């Protein structure tokens, strides 16, 4: 079995067996993502792709705020199905892509690439290079990438999988040249059972 199949099977099983609000990464209000999207200049017509969006409530918030050009990509179609079912008719206003970001062939350019807690699962350098290649292809020059990962003092695992932890310097190095760091912030995520997880969010502009 390839790593891709393993990954897909893992996440599919997670979303088939757990409610969207019963996973450690659940957040009723998508912060700091909402603030960082505004910092990146997001307006209703801004093309936003949420990479590894899963069943996140970010898309609900974006729709409520009037954003009209939204794409959610995730490895697990069960995750996307959970988000679509929650949104009901509003789901038709979103483009849904079931794909592994490391294999994805973006068909258009986006203004903002958002990723909360997907990139940090790529522990293989080849996968990280493939991710950055997709980021470069999908993001327009002058567009922004907002990438949230566990911070250096955050958990070493999530959902039973090892993660790579980042601060601004390490994340900048992982993206390589062609991006300018415009914001770096830490965020304490509180899980549904009250544990605190230290995150770091880096916002980059593509040069
Ligand atoms: C910890 S969850 C975070 C979900 C969402 N971003 C949020 O904040 O609620 C990680 C998500 O990344 C997705 N994912 C993991 N590896 C991926 C990959 N290689 N390509 C696309 N999605 C991936 C998983 O299916 C899962 O939905």
mmCIF file of C-alpha atoms and ligand atoms in Angstrom, residues 7 11-12 15 23-27 50-57 73-76 79 99-102 114-122 158-159 161, ligand 1:
data_model
loop_
_atom_site.group_PDB
_atom_site.id
_atom_site.type_symbol
_atom_site.label_atom_id
_atom_site.label_comp_id
_atom_site.label_asym_id
_atom_site.label_seq_id
_atom_site.Cartn_x
_atom_site.Cartn_y
_atom_site.Cartn_z
ATOM 1 C CA UNK A 7 -3.062 8.730 4.531
ATOM 2 C CA UNK A 11 -8.411 10.441 7.424
ATOM 3 C CA UNK A 12 -11.403 8.788 5.842
ATOM 4 C CA UNK A 15 -14.229 11.406 9.593
ATOM 5 C CA UNK A 23 -11.995 15.949 17.086
ATOM 6 C CA UNK A 24 -9.093 17.697 18.819
ATOM 7 C CA UNK A 25 -8.795 20.329 16.074
ATOM 8 C CA UNK A 26 -12.464 21.393 16.169
ATOM 9 C CA UNK A 27 -13.092 25.073 16.720
ATOM 10 C CA UNK A 50 -8.666 26.001 2.280
ATOM 11 C CA UNK A 51 -6.109 23.205 2.023
ATOM 12 C CA UNK A 52 -6.897 20.227 4.242
ATOM 13 C CA UNK A 53 -10.056 22.085 5.215
ATOM 14 C CA UNK A 54 -11.719 18.892 6.426
ATOM 15 C CA UNK A 55 -15.047 19.619 8.088
ATOM 16 C CA UNK A 56 -13.805 22.971 9.422
ATOM 17 C CA UNK A 57 -16.255 25.765 10.249
ATOM 18 C CA UNK A 73 -9.705 20.723 -0.596
ATOM 19 C CA UNK A 74 -9.269 17.636 1.542
ATOM 20 C CA UNK A 75 -7.951 14.118 1.263
ATOM 21 C CA UNK A 76 -11.127 12.734 2.817
ATOM 22 C CA UNK A 79 -14.812 15.212 5.728
ATOM 23 C CA UNK A 99 -7.534 15.258 -3.359
ATOM 24 C CA UNK A 100 -4.148 14.772 -1.763
ATOM 25 C CA UNK A 101 -2.574 18.224 -1.912
ATOM 26 C CA UNK A 102 0.805 16.655 -2.748
ATOM 27 C CA UNK A 114 -5.151 28.820 3.814
ATOM 28 C CA UNK A 115 -3.991 25.720 5.648
ATOM 29 C CA UNK A 116 -4.683 25.012 9.301
ATOM 30 C CA UNK A 117 -3.029 21.835 10.495
ATOM 31 C CA UNK A 118 -2.548 19.953 7.217
ATOM 32 C CA UNK A 119 1.011 20.884 6.162
ATOM 33 C CA UNK A 120 2.411 19.792 9.517
ATOM 34 C CA UNK A 121 1.508 16.150 8.733
ATOM 35 C CA UNK A 122 3.998 16.115 5.857
ATOM 36 C CA UNK A 158 -2.114 14.770 16.055
ATOM 37 C CA UNK A 159 -4.737 12.152 15.279
ATOM 38 C CA UNK A 161 0.216 10.769 13.374
HETATM 39 C C1 LIG B 1 -6.053 18.244 11.837
HETATM 40 S S1 LIG B 1 -7.165 18.251 10.510
HETATM 41 C C2 LIG B 1 -7.508 19.982 10.295
HETATM 42 C C3 LIG B 1 -8.766 20.215 9.490
HETATM 43 C C4 LIG B 1 -9.116 21.686 9.268
HETATM 44 N N1 LIG B 1 -8.069 22.375 8.570
HETATM 45 C C5 LIG B 1 -9.448 22.374 10.547
HETATM 46 O O1 LIG B 1 -8.741 23.306 10.941
HETATM 47 O O2 LIG B 1 -10.447 22.004 11.173
HETATM 48 C C6 LIG B 1 -6.093 17.894 9.132
HETATM 49 C C7 LIG B 1 -6.820 17.803 7.823
HETATM 50 O O3 LIG B 1 -5.884 17.699 6.760
HETATM 51 C C8 LIG B 1 -6.345 16.736 5.848
HETATM 52 N N2 LIG B 1 -5.143 16.231 5.151
HETATM 53 C C9 LIG B 1 -4.113 15.560 5.718
HETATM 54 N N3 LIG B 1 -3.174 15.292 4.799
HETATM 55 C C10 LIG B 1 -3.647 15.804 3.623
HETATM 56 C C11 LIG B 1 -3.139 15.825 2.300
HETATM 57 N N4 LIG B 1 -1.954 15.269 1.995
HETATM 58 N N5 LIG B 1 -3.878 16.411 1.339
HETATM 59 C C12 LIG B 1 -5.088 16.964 1.634
HETATM 60 N N6 LIG B 1 -5.612 16.979 2.869
HETATM 61 C C13 LIG B 1 -4.895 16.405 3.858
HETATM 62 C C14 LIG B 1 -7.086 15.709 6.679
HETATM 63 O O4 LIG B 1 -7.990 14.934 5.950
HETATM 64 C C15 LIG B 1 -7.735 16.601 7.717
HETATM 65 O O5 LIG B 1 -9.024 17.025 7.316
#
